[in-house]
Amino acid sequence: MADGDRTGAEGQRILVTGGSGLVGRAIEHMVTAGEGRPDEKWIFVSSREADLTDAAQTKALFDRLQPTHVIHLAAMVGGLFRNMKYNLDFWRKNVAINDNVLHSAFEHGVTKVVSCLSTCIFPDKTTYPIDETMIHNGPPHSSNFGYSYAKRMIDVQNKAYHQQHGCTFTAVIPTNVFGPNDNFNMEDGHVLPGLIHKVHLAKKNNTPLVIWGTGTPRRQFIYSLDLARLFIWVLREYNEVEPIILSVGEEDEVSIKEAAESIVSAMDFKGKFVFDTSKSDGQFKKTASNSKLRKYLPDFKFTPFSQAIEETCNWFVANYESARK
Ligand SMILES: NC(=O)c1ccc[n+]([C@@H]2O[C@H](COP(=O)([O-])OP(=O)(O)OC[C@H]3O[C@@H](n4cnc5c(N)ncnc54)[C@H](OP(=O)(O)O)[C@@H]3O)[C@@H](O)[C@H]2O)c1
């Protein structure tokens, strides 16, 4: 358990579930880098402190830590190929984790919970750009229906806790996240960390880079450190129960091919790259609108994509031995 060294005796005790993951570690980094306040005590937990699929362990964690605020990140997470294989596990584990965390938060009188949805849970057949009002407007893409429906139920529960008990439980909706401490597994992870790992190996072994799919799908990527700053803002300032999309603008959407080119350039890979079109592309696009975010924070500056990619590639190379892969 990483325990922020702020006392917070009279102040806030902020519990971050999923604290050892990509997003949790980014929030921890920003808190220790100066975003934390003296009256806040930040507590980052992983599955080692409690298996949140287990109601008794979740309750015991809340009994012990007595949080006043919760950022709920813990989830079974994976890329396209892991989702396609394990839809049932994604559904069951995530529904259990979310129900245990939200109900423990309610029973312990937590003032505010910020949970995490994802733009990949939106309806497959939709108009673009997608916005916060469209989450439940139709079935999700078939590749990840287990994860998607489980995540959508967080929004249902948030509204129900508010209606029945007046709780301020809300959720953010990030686009694809990447950054240091990601899961760089090439089969089970998300597209960018998988590609970073592949480019690293292709460069080391002098082999061609093989990109799964056609390279044409388009995505909005958010750097984990930018997302972390936005999470802290949501915890402190955003008081709606309705969720909010946290994303770069529609104009910043890139194709998988363009993203791969950015990585190739950041890692100075000089070899050939080919597309394995026998592999699935997943959803072609899921362009999200960040206009709600922009209404609240018109001046928020996102890290330029190429700079964020370079920082992530440098982190991966420097931490190759210990990185999740
Ligand atoms: N990555 C993305 O592109 C993306 C995009 C949109 C939304 N999100 C959402 O953002 C949140 C964080 O994602 P991430 O990418 O940071 O995930 P991650 O790196 O895979 O980390 C997952 C975290 O959840 C914890 N966890 C998993 N199962 C658990 C269990 N049974 N009990 C307790 N803790 C458990 C893990 O703990 P251990 O380290 O102990 O296993 C880890 O801290 C998730 O809710 C995810 O759905 C992610």
XYZ file of C-alpha atoms and ligand atoms in Angstrom:
373
model
C 0.000 0.000 0.000
C 1.410 3.370 -0.973
C 0.445 5.877 1.662
C 0.771 9.605 0.861
C 2.730 11.206 3.729
C 0.154 13.886 4.362
C -1.532 13.713 7.756
C -5.051 14.786 6.871
C -6.229 14.237 10.462
C -9.140 16.681 10.047
C -9.078 16.627 6.276
C -9.818 14.216 3.498
C -8.787 10.577 3.319
C -8.713 9.733 -0.366
C -8.688 6.036 -1.193
C -7.542 5.103 -4.716
C -8.499 1.546 -5.715
C -6.409 0.143 -8.569
C -3.578 2.281 -7.216
C -0.874 0.020 -8.666
C -2.121 0.290 -12.269
C -1.404 2.655 -15.160
C -3.857 5.352 -14.059
C -3.341 4.865 -10.295
C 0.423 5.246 -10.568
C -0.032 8.388 -12.673
C -2.301 9.944 -10.022
C 0.207 8.980 -7.330
C 2.973 10.620 -9.372
C 1.017 13.882 -9.712
C 0.067 13.910 -5.998
C 3.685 13.480 -4.931
C 4.860 15.944 -7.576
C 2.945 18.769 -5.887
C -0.748 18.384 -6.807
C -1.599 16.981 -3.354
C -2.750 19.341 -0.583
C -1.676 19.349 3.076
C -5.175 18.476 4.314
C -5.399 15.416 2.075
C -4.184 11.917 2.871
C -3.924 9.809 -0.275
C -3.982 6.022 0.072
C -3.237 3.887 -3.009
C -4.237 0.219 -2.798
C -3.853 -2.784 -5.089
C -5.310 -6.311 -5.021
C -2.665 -7.148 -2.420
C -4.558 -5.117 0.229
C -7.968 -6.555 -0.724
C -9.498 -8.643 -3.477
C -12.355 -6.302 -4.310
C -14.356 -9.082 -5.986
C -14.866 -10.266 -2.381
C -17.476 -8.298 -0.409
C -16.006 -9.110 3.027
C -12.485 -8.076 2.029
C -13.810 -4.856 0.509
C -15.766 -3.997 3.650
C -12.739 -4.781 5.830
C -10.601 -2.442 3.707
C -13.112 0.399 4.148
C -13.423 -0.356 7.891
C -9.648 -0.103 8.246
C -9.010 2.967 6.066
C -12.185 5.012 6.711
C -11.965 6.995 3.475
C -13.902 10.230 3.009
C -13.364 10.164 -0.779
C -12.748 7.351 -3.273
C -11.227 7.283 -6.737
C -12.299 3.873 -7.979
C -9.998 2.529 -10.700
C -9.714 -1.179 -9.869
C -10.969 -3.332 -12.716
C -10.174 -6.288 -14.891
C -8.713 -4.419 -17.870
C -7.294 -5.585 -21.187
C -6.922 -4.937 -24.880
C -9.092 -6.147 -27.757
C -7.793 -9.720 -27.881
C -8.084 -10.397 -24.141
C -11.606 -8.942 -24.177
C -12.670 -11.182 -27.075
C -11.500 -14.291 -25.169
C -12.889 -13.534 -21.698
C -16.176 -11.625 -21.987
C -17.710 -13.616 -19.117
C -14.799 -12.967 -16.747
C -14.781 -9.243 -17.619
C -18.484 -9.052 -16.810
C -18.465 -11.032 -13.550
C -15.283 -9.610 -12.015
C -16.055 -6.014 -12.845
C -19.683 -6.154 -11.698
C -18.549 -7.687 -8.389
C -15.726 -5.157 -7.865
C -17.963 -2.182 -8.666
C -20.863 -3.319 -6.511
C -18.579 -4.054 -3.548
C -16.736 -0.729 -3.782
C -19.807 1.454 -4.330
C -21.808 -0.240 -1.598
C -18.944 -0.090 0.911
C -18.522 3.588 0.057
C -22.222 4.134 0.699
C -22.188 2.202 3.997
C -19.138 4.151 5.191
C -20.670 7.541 4.360
C -18.044 8.409 1.726
C -18.642 11.993 0.549
C -17.692 11.438 -3.066
C -16.752 8.541 -5.360
C -15.255 9.023 -8.809
C -15.320 5.787 -10.821
C -13.912 5.130 -14.253
C -15.836 4.194 -17.404
C -14.323 4.171 -20.900
C -15.266 5.395 -24.368
C -15.055 1.782 -25.603
C -18.317 0.949 -23.776
C -20.484 3.193 -25.976
C -22.948 1.778 -28.526
C -21.317 0.278 -31.594
C -23.879 1.797 -33.954
C -23.969 5.481 -33.135
C -23.511 8.954 -34.504
C -20.218 10.799 -33.984
C -18.928 12.417 -31.961
C -20.209 10.417 -29.014
C -21.089 12.347 -25.879
C -22.008 11.642 -22.269
C -25.737 11.304 -23.024
C -25.318 8.283 -25.352
C -23.864 5.574 -23.080
C -26.989 3.414 -22.943
C -28.308 4.032 -26.475
C -27.630 0.579 -27.936
C -25.459 -2.550 -27.682
C -21.691 -2.113 -27.378
C -19.232 -3.601 -29.889
C -19.425 -7.414 -29.709
C -15.683 -7.747 -28.983
C -15.961 -6.373 -25.426
C -19.615 -6.610 -24.418
C -18.767 -8.144 -21.003
C -16.519 -5.241 -19.955
C -18.861 -2.672 -21.529
C -22.074 -3.714 -19.827
C -20.278 -4.046 -16.470
C -18.930 -0.494 -16.837
C -22.309 0.879 -17.934
C -23.823 -0.491 -14.711
C -21.580 1.869 -12.703
C -23.506 4.755 -14.246
C -26.805 3.029 -13.382
C -25.670 2.500 -9.774
C -24.384 6.076 -9.424
C -27.784 7.421 -10.433
C -29.594 4.994 -8.137
C -27.394 5.858 -5.101
C -28.087 9.501 -5.830
C -31.833 9.047 -6.268
C -32.353 6.844 -3.240
C -29.710 8.224 -0.852
C -28.470 11.558 -2.279
C -24.891 10.261 -2.777
C -22.420 12.125 -4.995
C -21.077 9.109 -6.844
C -19.964 10.010 -10.361
C -17.757 8.665 -13.147
C -15.290 9.864 -15.728
C -15.028 8.477 -19.251
C -11.459 8.492 -20.565
C -10.474 7.546 -24.103
C -7.520 5.144 -24.588
C -4.954 5.804 -21.867
C -1.196 5.252 -22.183
C 1.928 6.145 -20.232
C 4.550 4.795 -17.818
C 3.542 1.687 -15.788
C 1.160 0.446 -18.496
C 0.761 -3.246 -19.289
C 3.167 -3.753 -22.224
C 2.033 -7.324 -22.925
C 1.842 -7.754 -26.697
C -1.179 -10.094 -26.736
C -3.317 -8.991 -23.797
C -2.488 -5.292 -23.454
C -3.798 -2.192 -25.211
C -2.642 -1.150 -28.646
C -0.010 1.520 -27.834
C 1.941 -0.290 -25.092
C 1.810 -3.475 -27.213
C 3.244 -1.571 -30.181
C 5.945 0.062 -28.041
C 7.039 -3.374 -26.880
C 6.986 -4.741 -30.454
C 9.047 -1.840 -31.817
C 11.567 -2.308 -29.016
C 11.960 -6.018 -29.877
C 12.022 -5.436 -33.658
C 14.800 -2.893 -33.160
C 16.759 -5.164 -30.816
C 16.396 -8.283 -33.000
C 16.601 -6.512 -36.339
C 13.266 -7.966 -37.499
C 10.286 -6.312 -39.228
C 7.596 -4.702 -37.078
C 4.286 -6.566 -37.484
C 1.221 -4.451 -36.681
C -2.007 -6.382 -36.021
C -4.954 -5.298 -38.190
C -5.073 -2.828 -41.061
C -3.749 0.219 -39.175
C -6.785 2.260 -40.307
C -8.910 2.359 -37.101
C -8.830 5.740 -35.405
C -8.430 6.505 -31.708
C -8.106 9.414 -29.297
C -5.304 8.717 -26.843
C -4.864 10.447 -23.494
C -1.549 10.552 -21.634
C -1.912 9.049 -18.148
C -0.341 12.098 -16.477
C -2.866 14.423 -18.168
C -5.668 12.086 -17.099
C -4.290 12.129 -13.549
C -4.468 15.943 -13.387
C -8.058 15.783 -14.667
C -9.026 13.085 -12.146
C -7.800 15.301 -9.296
C -9.830 18.197 -10.699
C -12.967 16.002 -10.946
C -12.539 14.844 -7.354
C -12.318 18.405 -6.091
C -14.464 20.479 -8.420
C -16.892 18.418 -10.506
C -20.165 17.882 -8.673
C -22.477 16.298 -11.238
C -23.573 12.665 -10.943
C -23.683 12.529 -14.761
C -20.348 11.309 -16.114
C -17.845 13.459 -17.997
C -15.679 12.468 -20.978
C -11.966 13.149 -20.394
C -10.381 13.288 -23.825
C -8.268 15.271 -26.211
C -10.274 16.997 -28.967
C -11.805 15.277 -31.994
C -9.125 16.862 -34.157
C -6.455 14.959 -32.201
C -7.724 11.515 -33.189
C -4.992 9.437 -34.907
C -5.007 6.206 -36.913
C -3.219 3.138 -35.530
C -0.759 3.549 -38.415
C -0.004 7.154 -37.405
C 0.398 6.085 -33.774
C 2.822 3.339 -34.875
C 4.801 5.891 -36.909
C 5.108 8.097 -33.820
C 6.508 5.179 -31.824
C 8.860 4.191 -34.661
C 10.184 7.742 -34.727
C 10.476 8.050 -30.910
C 12.392 4.751 -30.729
C 14.428 5.489 -33.870
C 13.473 2.170 -35.480
C 14.814 1.955 -39.037
C 13.407 -1.447 -40.107
C 10.344 -2.299 -42.208
C 6.799 -2.459 -40.894
C 3.985 -4.683 -42.154
C 0.290 -5.104 -41.335
C -1.127 -8.518 -40.396
C -4.622 -8.008 -41.823
C -5.721 -11.475 -40.691
C -6.025 -9.951 -37.177
C -9.142 -8.108 -36.050
C -9.336 -4.296 -36.136
C -11.967 -3.923 -33.403
C -14.254 -0.932 -33.572
C -13.290 1.368 -36.479
C -13.607 4.544 -34.453
C -15.239 5.892 -31.325
C -14.637 9.618 -31.720
C -15.625 11.344 -28.495
C -16.547 14.955 -27.875
C -14.729 16.762 -25.079
C -16.971 19.814 -25.226
C -18.388 19.228 -21.728
C -14.836 19.149 -20.338
C -13.964 22.258 -22.365
C -16.932 24.123 -20.872
C -15.479 23.524 -17.414
C -11.780 23.796 -18.314
C -11.338 25.799 -21.528
C -7.616 26.329 -20.919
C -6.501 22.822 -19.918
C -3.342 21.955 -21.878
C -2.833 18.340 -22.978
C 0.721 17.074 -23.464
C 1.412 16.874 -27.241
C 0.982 13.259 -28.446
C 4.536 12.940 -29.810
C 6.033 14.190 -26.518
C 3.880 11.819 -24.447
C 4.829 8.899 -26.729
C 8.506 9.768 -26.414
C 8.291 9.941 -22.598
C 6.465 6.595 -22.484
C 8.967 4.889 -24.843
C 11.874 6.250 -22.783
C 10.231 4.991 -19.588
C 9.692 1.529 -21.110
C 13.291 1.185 -22.300
C 14.665 2.427 -18.963
C 12.387 0.070 -16.988
C 12.365 -2.885 -19.382
C 13.243 -5.508 -16.771
C 10.546 -4.551 -14.258
C 7.797 -3.351 -16.645
C 4.578 -5.401 -16.880
C 4.876 -7.354 -20.105
N -6.040 1.734 -19.875
C -6.962 2.334 -20.610
O -6.764 2.603 -21.803
C -8.288 2.727 -19.997
C -9.180 3.463 -20.796
C -10.400 3.848 -20.241
C -10.712 3.504 -18.944
N -9.828 2.765 -18.214
C -10.214 2.422 -16.833
O -9.270 3.026 -15.951
C -9.162 2.240 -14.767
C -7.700 1.945 -14.512
O -7.183 1.240 -15.630
P -5.617 0.919 -15.767
O -5.330 0.957 -17.227
O -4.851 1.744 -14.807
O -5.624 -0.618 -15.330
P -4.401 -1.539 -14.913
O -3.100 -0.891 -15.182
O -4.681 -2.880 -15.520
O -4.595 -1.643 -13.343
C -5.701 -2.311 -12.817
C -5.716 -2.058 -11.336
O -6.859 -2.722 -10.792
C -6.427 -3.529 -9.704
N -7.284 -4.707 -9.603
C -7.636 -5.577 -10.595
N -8.411 -6.563 -10.096
C -8.549 -6.311 -8.760
C -9.223 -6.973 -7.690
N -9.917 -8.106 -7.890
N -9.132 -6.443 -6.448
C -8.431 -5.306 -6.227
N -7.786 -4.618 -7.193
C -7.837 -5.127 -8.444
C -5.001 -3.933 -10.057
O -4.308 -4.355 -8.885
P -3.021 -5.356 -9.001
O -1.869 -4.514 -9.506
O -2.809 -5.832 -7.620
O -3.426 -6.444 -9.965
C -4.482 -2.609 -10.615
O -4.131 -1.732 -9.582
C -10.010 0.997 -14.997
O -11.241 1.143 -14.338
C -10.200 0.961 -16.497
O -11.396 0.312 -16.851
C -8.623 2.376 -18.700
